[in-house]
mmCIF file of C-alpha atoms and ligand atoms in Angstrom:
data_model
loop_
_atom_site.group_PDB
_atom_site.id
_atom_site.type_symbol
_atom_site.label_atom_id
_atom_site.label_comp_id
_atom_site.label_asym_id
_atom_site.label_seq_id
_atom_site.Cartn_x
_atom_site.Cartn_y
_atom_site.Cartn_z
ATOM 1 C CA UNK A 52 -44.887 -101.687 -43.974
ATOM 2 C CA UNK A 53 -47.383 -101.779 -46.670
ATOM 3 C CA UNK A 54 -50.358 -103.767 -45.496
ATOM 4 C CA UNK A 55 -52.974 -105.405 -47.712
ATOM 5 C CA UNK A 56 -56.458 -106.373 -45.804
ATOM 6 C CA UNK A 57 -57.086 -110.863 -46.715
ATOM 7 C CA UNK A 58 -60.831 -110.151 -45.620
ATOM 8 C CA UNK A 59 -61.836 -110.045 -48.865
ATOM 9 C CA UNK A 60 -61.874 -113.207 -49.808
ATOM 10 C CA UNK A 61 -64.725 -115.898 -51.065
ATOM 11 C CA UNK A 62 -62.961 -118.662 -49.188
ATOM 12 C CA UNK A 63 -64.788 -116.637 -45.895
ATOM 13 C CA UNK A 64 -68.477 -117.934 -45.660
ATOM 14 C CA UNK A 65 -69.704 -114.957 -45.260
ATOM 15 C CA UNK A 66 -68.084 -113.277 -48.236
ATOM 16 C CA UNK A 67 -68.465 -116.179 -50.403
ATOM 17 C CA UNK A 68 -72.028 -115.918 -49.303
ATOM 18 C CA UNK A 69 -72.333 -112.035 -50.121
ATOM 19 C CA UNK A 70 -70.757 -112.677 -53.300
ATOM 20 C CA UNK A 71 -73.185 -115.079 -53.887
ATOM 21 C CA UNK A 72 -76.271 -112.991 -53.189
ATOM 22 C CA UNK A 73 -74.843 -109.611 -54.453
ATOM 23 C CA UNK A 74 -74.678 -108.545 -51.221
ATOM 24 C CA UNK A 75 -73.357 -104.963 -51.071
ATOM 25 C CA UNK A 76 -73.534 -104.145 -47.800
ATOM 26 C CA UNK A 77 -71.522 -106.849 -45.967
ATOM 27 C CA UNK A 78 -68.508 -105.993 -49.152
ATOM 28 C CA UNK A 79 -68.550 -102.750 -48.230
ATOM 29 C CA UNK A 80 -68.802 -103.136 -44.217
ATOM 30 C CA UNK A 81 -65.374 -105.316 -44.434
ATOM 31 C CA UNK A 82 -63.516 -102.614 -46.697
ATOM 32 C CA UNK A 83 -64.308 -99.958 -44.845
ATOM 33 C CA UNK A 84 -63.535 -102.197 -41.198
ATOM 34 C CA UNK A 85 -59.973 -103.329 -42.816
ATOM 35 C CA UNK A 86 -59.359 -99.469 -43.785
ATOM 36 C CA UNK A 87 -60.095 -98.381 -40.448
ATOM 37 C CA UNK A 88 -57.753 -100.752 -39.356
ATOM 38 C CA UNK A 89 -54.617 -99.126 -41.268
ATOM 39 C CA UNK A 90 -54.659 -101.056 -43.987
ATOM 40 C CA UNK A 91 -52.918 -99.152 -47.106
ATOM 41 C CA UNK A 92 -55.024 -101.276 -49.883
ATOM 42 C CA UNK A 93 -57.392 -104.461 -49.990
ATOM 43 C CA UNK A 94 -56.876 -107.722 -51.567
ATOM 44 C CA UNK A 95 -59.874 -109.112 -53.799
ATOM 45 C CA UNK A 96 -60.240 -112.690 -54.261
ATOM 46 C CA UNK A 97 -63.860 -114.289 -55.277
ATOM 47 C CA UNK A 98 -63.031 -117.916 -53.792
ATOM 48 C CA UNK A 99 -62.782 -120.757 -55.083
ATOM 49 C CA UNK A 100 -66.500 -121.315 -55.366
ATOM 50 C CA UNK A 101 -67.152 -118.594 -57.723
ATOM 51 C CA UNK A 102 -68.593 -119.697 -60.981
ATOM 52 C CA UNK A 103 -67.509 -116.742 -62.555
ATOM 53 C CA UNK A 104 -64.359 -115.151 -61.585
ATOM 54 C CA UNK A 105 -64.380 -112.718 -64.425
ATOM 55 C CA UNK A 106 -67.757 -110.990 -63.551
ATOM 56 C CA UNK A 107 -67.987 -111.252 -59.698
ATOM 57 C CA UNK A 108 -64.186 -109.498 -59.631
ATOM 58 C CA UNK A 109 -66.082 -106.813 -61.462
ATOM 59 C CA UNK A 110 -68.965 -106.629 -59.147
ATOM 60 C CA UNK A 111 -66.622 -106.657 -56.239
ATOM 61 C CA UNK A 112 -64.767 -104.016 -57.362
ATOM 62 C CA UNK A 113 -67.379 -101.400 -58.287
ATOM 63 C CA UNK A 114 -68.979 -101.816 -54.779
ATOM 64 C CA UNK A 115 -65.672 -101.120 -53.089
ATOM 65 C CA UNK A 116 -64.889 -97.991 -55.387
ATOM 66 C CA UNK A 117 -68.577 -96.640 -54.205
ATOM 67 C CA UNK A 118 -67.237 -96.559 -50.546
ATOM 68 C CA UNK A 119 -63.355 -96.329 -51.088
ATOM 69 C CA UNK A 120 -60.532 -95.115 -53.294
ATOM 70 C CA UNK A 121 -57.749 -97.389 -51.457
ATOM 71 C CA UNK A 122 -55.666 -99.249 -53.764
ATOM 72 C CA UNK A 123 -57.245 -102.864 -54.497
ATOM 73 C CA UNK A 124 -54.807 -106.136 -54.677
ATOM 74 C CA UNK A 125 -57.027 -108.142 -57.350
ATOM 75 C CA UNK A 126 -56.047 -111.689 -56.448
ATOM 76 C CA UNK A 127 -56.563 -114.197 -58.755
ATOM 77 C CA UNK A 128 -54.439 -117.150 -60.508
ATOM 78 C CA UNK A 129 -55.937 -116.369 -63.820
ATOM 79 C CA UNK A 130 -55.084 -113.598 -66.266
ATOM 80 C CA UNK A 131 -58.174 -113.509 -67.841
ATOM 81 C CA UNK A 132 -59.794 -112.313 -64.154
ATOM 82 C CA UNK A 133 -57.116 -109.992 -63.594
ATOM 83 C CA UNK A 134 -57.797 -108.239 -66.809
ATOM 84 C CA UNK A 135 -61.498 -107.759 -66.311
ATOM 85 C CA UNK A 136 -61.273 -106.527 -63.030
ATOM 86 C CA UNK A 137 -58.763 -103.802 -64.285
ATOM 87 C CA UNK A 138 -61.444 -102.651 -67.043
ATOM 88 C CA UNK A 139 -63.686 -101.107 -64.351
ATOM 89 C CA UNK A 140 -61.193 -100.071 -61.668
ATOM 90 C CA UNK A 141 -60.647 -96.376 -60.967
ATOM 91 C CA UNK A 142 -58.298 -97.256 -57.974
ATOM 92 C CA UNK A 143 -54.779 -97.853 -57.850
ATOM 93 C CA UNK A 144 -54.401 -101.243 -58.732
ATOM 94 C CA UNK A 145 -51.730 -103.803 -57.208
ATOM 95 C CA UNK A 146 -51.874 -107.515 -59.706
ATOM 96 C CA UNK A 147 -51.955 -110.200 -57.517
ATOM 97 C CA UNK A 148 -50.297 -111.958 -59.116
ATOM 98 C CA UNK A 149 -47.593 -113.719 -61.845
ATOM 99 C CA UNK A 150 -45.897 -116.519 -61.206
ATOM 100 C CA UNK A 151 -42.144 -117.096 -62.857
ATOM 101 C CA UNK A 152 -43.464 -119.271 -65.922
ATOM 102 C CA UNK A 153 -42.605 -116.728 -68.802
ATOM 103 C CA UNK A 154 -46.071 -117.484 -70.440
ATOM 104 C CA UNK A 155 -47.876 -115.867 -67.650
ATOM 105 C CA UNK A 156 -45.156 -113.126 -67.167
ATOM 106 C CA UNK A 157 -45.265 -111.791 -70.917
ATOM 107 C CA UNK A 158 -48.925 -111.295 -70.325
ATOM 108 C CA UNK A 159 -49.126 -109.756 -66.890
ATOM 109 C CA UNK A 160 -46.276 -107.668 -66.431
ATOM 110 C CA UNK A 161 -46.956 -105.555 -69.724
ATOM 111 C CA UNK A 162 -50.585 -105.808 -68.428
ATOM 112 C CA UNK A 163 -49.042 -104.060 -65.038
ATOM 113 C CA UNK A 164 -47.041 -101.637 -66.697
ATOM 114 C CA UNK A 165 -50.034 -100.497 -68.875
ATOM 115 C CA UNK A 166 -52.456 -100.446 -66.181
ATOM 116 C CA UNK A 167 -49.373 -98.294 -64.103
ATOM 117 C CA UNK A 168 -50.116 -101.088 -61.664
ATOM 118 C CA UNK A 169 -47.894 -102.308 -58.758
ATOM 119 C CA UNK A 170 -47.103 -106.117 -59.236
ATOM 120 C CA UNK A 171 -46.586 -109.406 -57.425
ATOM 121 C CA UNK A 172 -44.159 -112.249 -58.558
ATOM 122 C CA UNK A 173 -44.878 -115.401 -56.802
ATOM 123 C CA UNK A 174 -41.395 -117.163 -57.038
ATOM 124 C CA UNK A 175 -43.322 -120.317 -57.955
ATOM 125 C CA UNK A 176 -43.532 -122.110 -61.008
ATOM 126 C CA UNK A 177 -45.237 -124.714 -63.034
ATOM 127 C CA UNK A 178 -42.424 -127.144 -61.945
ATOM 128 C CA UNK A 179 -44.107 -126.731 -58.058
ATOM 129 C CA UNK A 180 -43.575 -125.027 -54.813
ATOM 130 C CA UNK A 181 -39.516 -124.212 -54.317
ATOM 131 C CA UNK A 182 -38.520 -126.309 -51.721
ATOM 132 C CA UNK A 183 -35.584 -123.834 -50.399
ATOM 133 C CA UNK A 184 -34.226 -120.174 -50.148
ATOM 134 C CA UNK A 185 -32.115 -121.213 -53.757
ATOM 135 C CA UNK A 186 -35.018 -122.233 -55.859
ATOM 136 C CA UNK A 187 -36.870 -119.121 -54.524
ATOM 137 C CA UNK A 188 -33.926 -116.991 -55.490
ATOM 138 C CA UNK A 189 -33.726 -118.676 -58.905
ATOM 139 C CA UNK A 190 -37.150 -117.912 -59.549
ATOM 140 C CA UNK A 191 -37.034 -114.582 -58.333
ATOM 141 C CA UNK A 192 -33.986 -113.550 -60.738
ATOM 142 C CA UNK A 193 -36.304 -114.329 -63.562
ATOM 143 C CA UNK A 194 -38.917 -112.386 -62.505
ATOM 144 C CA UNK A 195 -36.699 -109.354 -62.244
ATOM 145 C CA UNK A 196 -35.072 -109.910 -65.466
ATOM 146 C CA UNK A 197 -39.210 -110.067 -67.281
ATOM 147 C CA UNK A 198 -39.954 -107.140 -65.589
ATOM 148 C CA UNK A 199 -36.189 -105.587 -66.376
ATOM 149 C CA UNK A 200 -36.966 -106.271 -70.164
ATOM 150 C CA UNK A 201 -40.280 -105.347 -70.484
ATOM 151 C CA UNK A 202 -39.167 -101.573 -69.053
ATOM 152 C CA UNK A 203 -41.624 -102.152 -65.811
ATOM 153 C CA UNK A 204 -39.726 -100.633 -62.655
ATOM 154 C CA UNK A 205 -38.335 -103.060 -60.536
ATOM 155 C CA UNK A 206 -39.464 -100.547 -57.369
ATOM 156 C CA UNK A 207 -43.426 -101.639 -58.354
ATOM 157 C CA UNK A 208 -42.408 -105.065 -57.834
ATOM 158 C CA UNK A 209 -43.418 -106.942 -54.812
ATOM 159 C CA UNK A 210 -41.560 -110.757 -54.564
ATOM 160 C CA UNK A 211 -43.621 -113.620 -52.701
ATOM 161 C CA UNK A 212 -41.562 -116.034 -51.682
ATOM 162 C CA UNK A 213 -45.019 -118.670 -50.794
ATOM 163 C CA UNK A 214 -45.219 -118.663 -46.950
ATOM 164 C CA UNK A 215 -46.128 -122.300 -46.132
ATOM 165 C CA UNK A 216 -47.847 -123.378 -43.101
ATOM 166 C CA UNK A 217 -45.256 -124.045 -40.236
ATOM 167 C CA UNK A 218 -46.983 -126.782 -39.486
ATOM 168 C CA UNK A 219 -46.249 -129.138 -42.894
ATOM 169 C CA UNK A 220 -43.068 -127.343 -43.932
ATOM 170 C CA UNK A 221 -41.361 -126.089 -40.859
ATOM 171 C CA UNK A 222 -37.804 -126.461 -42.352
ATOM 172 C CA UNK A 223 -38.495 -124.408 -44.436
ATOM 173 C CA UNK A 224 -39.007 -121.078 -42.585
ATOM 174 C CA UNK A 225 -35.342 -119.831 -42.107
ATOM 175 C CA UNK A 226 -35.267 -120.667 -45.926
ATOM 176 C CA UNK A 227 -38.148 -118.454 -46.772
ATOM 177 C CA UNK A 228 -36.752 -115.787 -44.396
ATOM 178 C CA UNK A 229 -33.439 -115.601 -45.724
ATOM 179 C CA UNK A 230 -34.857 -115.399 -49.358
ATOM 180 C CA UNK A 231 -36.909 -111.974 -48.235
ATOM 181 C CA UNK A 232 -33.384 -110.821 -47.232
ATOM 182 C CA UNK A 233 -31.917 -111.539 -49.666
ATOM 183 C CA UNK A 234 -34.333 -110.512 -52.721
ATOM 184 C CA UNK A 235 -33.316 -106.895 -51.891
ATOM 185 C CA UNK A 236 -29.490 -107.378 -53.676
ATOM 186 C CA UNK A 237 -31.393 -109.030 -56.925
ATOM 187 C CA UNK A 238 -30.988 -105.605 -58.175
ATOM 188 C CA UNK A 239 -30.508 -102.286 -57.832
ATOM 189 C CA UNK A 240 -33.097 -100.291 -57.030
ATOM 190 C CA UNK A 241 -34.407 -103.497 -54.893
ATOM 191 C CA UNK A 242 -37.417 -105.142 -55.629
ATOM 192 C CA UNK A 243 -39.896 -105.067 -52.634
ATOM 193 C CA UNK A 244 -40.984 -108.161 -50.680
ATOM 194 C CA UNK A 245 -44.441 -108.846 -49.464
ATOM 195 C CA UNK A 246 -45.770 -111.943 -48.116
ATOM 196 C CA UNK A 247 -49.587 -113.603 -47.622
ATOM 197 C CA UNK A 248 -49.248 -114.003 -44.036
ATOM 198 C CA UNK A 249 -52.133 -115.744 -42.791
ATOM 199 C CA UNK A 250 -50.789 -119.329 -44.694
ATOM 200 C CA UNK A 251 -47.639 -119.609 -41.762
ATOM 201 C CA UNK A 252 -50.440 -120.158 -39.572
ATOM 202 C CA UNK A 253 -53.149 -122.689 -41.506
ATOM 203 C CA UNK A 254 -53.739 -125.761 -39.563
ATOM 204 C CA UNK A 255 -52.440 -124.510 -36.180
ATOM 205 C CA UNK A 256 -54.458 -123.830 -33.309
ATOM 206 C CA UNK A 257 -52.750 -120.601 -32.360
ATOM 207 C CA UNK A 258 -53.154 -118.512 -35.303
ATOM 208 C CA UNK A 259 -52.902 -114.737 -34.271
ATOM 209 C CA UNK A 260 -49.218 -115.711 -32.269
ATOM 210 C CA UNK A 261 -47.864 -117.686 -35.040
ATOM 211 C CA UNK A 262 -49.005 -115.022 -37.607
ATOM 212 C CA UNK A 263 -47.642 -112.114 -35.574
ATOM 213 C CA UNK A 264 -44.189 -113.817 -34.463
ATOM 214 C CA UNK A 265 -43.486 -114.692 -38.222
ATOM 215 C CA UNK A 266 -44.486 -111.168 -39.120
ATOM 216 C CA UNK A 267 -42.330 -109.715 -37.029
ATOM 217 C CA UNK A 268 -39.492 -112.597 -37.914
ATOM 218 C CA UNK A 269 -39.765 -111.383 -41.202
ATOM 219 C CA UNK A 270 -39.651 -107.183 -41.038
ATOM 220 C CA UNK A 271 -36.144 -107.992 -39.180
ATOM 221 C CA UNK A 272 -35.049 -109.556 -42.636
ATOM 222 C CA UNK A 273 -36.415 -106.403 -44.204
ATOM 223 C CA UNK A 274 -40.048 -107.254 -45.288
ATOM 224 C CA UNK A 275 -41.338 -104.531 -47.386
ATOM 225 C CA UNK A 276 -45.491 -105.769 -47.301
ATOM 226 C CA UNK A 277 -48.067 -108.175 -46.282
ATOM 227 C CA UNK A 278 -51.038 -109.781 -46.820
ATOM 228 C CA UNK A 279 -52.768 -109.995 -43.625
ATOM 229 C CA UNK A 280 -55.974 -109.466 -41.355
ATOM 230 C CA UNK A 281 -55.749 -105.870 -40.034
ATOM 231 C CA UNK A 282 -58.635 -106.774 -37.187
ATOM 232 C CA UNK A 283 -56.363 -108.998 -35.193
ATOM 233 C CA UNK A 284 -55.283 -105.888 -32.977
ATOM 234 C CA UNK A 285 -52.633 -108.480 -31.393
ATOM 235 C CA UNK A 286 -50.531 -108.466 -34.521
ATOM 236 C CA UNK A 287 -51.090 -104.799 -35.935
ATOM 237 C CA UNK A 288 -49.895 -103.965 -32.370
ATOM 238 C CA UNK A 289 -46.762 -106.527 -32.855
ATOM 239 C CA UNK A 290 -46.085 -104.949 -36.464
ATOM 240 C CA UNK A 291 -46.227 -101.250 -35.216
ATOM 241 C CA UNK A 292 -43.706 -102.241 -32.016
ATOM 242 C CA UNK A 293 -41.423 -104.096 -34.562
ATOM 243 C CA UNK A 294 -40.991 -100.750 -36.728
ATOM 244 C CA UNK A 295 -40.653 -98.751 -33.674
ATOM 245 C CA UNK A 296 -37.686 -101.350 -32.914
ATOM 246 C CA UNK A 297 -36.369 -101.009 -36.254
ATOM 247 C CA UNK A 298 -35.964 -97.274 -35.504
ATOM 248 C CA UNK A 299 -38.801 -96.774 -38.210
ATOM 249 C CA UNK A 300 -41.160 -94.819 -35.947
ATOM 250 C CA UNK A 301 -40.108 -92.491 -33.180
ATOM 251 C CA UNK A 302 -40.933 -93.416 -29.507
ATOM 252 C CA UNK A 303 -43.180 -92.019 -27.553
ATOM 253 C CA UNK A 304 -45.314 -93.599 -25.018
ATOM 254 C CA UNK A 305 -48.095 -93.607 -26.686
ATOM 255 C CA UNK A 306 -46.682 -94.796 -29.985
ATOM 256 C CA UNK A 307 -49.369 -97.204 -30.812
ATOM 257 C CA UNK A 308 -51.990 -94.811 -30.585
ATOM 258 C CA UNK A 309 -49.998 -92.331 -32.780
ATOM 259 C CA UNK A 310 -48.824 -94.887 -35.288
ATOM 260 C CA UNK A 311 -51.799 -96.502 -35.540
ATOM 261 C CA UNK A 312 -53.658 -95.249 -38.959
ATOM 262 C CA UNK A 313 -56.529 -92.866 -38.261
HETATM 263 N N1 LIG B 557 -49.494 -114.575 -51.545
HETATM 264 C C1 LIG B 557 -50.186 -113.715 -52.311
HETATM 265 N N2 LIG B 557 -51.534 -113.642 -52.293
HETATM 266 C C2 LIG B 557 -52.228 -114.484 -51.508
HETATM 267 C C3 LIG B 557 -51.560 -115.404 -50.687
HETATM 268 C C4 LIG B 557 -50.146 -115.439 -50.724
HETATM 269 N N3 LIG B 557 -53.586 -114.420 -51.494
HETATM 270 C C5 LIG B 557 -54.361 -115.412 -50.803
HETATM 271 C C6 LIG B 557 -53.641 -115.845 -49.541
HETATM 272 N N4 LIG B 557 -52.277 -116.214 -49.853
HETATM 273 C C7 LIG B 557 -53.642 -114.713 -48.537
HETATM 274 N N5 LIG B 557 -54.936 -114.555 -47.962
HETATM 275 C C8 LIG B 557 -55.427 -115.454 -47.020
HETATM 276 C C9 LIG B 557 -56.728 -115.312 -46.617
HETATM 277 C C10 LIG B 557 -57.249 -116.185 -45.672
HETATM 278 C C11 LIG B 557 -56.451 -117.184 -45.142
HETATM 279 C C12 LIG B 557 -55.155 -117.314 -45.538
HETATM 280 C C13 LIG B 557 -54.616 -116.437 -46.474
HETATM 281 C C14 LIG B 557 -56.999 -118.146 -44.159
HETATM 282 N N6 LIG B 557 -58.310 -118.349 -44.147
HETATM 283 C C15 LIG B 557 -58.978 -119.255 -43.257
HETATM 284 C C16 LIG B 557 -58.446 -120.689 -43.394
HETATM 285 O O1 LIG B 557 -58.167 -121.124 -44.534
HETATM 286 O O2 LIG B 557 -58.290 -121.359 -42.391
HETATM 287 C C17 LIG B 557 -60.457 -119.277 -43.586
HETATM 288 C C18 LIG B 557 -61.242 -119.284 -42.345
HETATM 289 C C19 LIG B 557 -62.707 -119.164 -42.636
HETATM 290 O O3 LIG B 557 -63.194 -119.866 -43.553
HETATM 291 O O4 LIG B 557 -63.370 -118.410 -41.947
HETATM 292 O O5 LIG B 557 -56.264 -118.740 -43.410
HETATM 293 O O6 LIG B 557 -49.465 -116.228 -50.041
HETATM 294 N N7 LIG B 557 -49.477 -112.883 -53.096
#
């Protein structure tokens, strides 16, 4: 599984504080923490109280690259971010993300392909949320078809299918499920499927178990990524046993030592 570290992310007081005060240190503590961790790449999102997007993306991502070459997920809703944090990275770089509205698609996925960036397609558009596994598949098949016509390789595309919190859309979990399953036979080669997995859990008081059972729920279906906090030991423990079950890793008995990242 490809995992993406949330820490990263201004909606945290202390990074929204750090952010704030050009903080280096506490940036670069939490990158290096989440790498330890195993994650594969980190997600970069300045928050919602940022007053400018644009620059602080910047500023976030030249502190990381001082301390780490991972592969950086830069998370933002507007294009215009997206593009200014890909000016100064040296990384890999993973857009996060387009949604299925063709405006934003004919401006991000040739911005991906240029960049040789990996990409994520919420399947959400400016009509709302998808209340079931059909709209998500609708949305999905338009995705793939941008990305087919624009020449960008299906394989560097991640699908979201929004996780919602269990605890205001409950019926809709089997739906989101079955649409990570069933993403996969869009087209051949598959598109991957990732997920921000932290949301399931939002408003419950039993976070790290809802988180981890979902996450596990969802690599059964065939879940290629995640978004998700590599410090909860609890779930990377639960996400290493579930590839071990899905003949992934080899046993031994002290698998989650030896599959656990160095
Ligand atoms: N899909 C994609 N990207 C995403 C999401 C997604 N990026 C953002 C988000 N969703 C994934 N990241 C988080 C990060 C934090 C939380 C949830 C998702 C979270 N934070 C605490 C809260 O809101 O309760 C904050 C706690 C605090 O302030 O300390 O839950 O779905 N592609």
């Amino acid at each position: 599984m490809f995992i993406i570290g949330e820490l990263i992310n201004g909606m945290y007081k202390n990074i929204g504080k750090a952010i704030q005060q050009k903080d280096k240190s506490v940036i670069q503590k939490c990158a290096l923490e989440q790498l330890a961790a195993g994650a594969d790449a980190l997600d970069i999102n300045c928050g919602p109280a940022s007053k400018d997007p644009a620059s602080d993306i910047r500023w976030l991502i030249e502190v990381i690259q001082e301390v780490s070459d991972s592969p950086l997920s830069l998370d933002s809703s507007k294009p215009k971010v997206i593009e200014s944090g890909l000016a100064s990275l040296k990384n890999k770089a993973i857009i996060n993300s387009t949604t299925a509205d063709k405006e934003k698609l004919d401006i991000l996925v040739p911005l991906a392909k240029k960049h040789n960036a990996k990409l994520i397609g919420l399947t959400i558009s400016a009509k709302g949320i998808p209340q079931n596994k059909d709209q998500r598949l609708e949305l999905a098949a338009d995705i793939v078809a941008n990305c087919s016509e624009a020449g960008f390789s299906v394989e560097d595309l991640y699908l979201d299918p929004i996780v919602m919190p269990v605890n205001v859309a409950q019926q809709q979990m089997e739906d989101i499920l079955q649409a990570i399953e069933e993403f996969k036979i869009i087209s051949t080669p598959s598109p991957k499927t990732i997920v921000g997995l932290s949301n399931v859990s939002q408003g419950t008081c039993v976070r790290s178990l809802v988180n981890r059972t979902f996450l596990v729920m969802a690599l059964a279906r065939g879940l290629s990524g995640a978004i998700l906090d590599p410090l909860d030991k609890d779930l990377m423990d639960a996400a290493i046993t579930a590839e071990l079950i899905l003949n992934k890793n080899i046993y031994c008995d002290s698998y989650l030592d030896a599959y656990r990242k160095k």
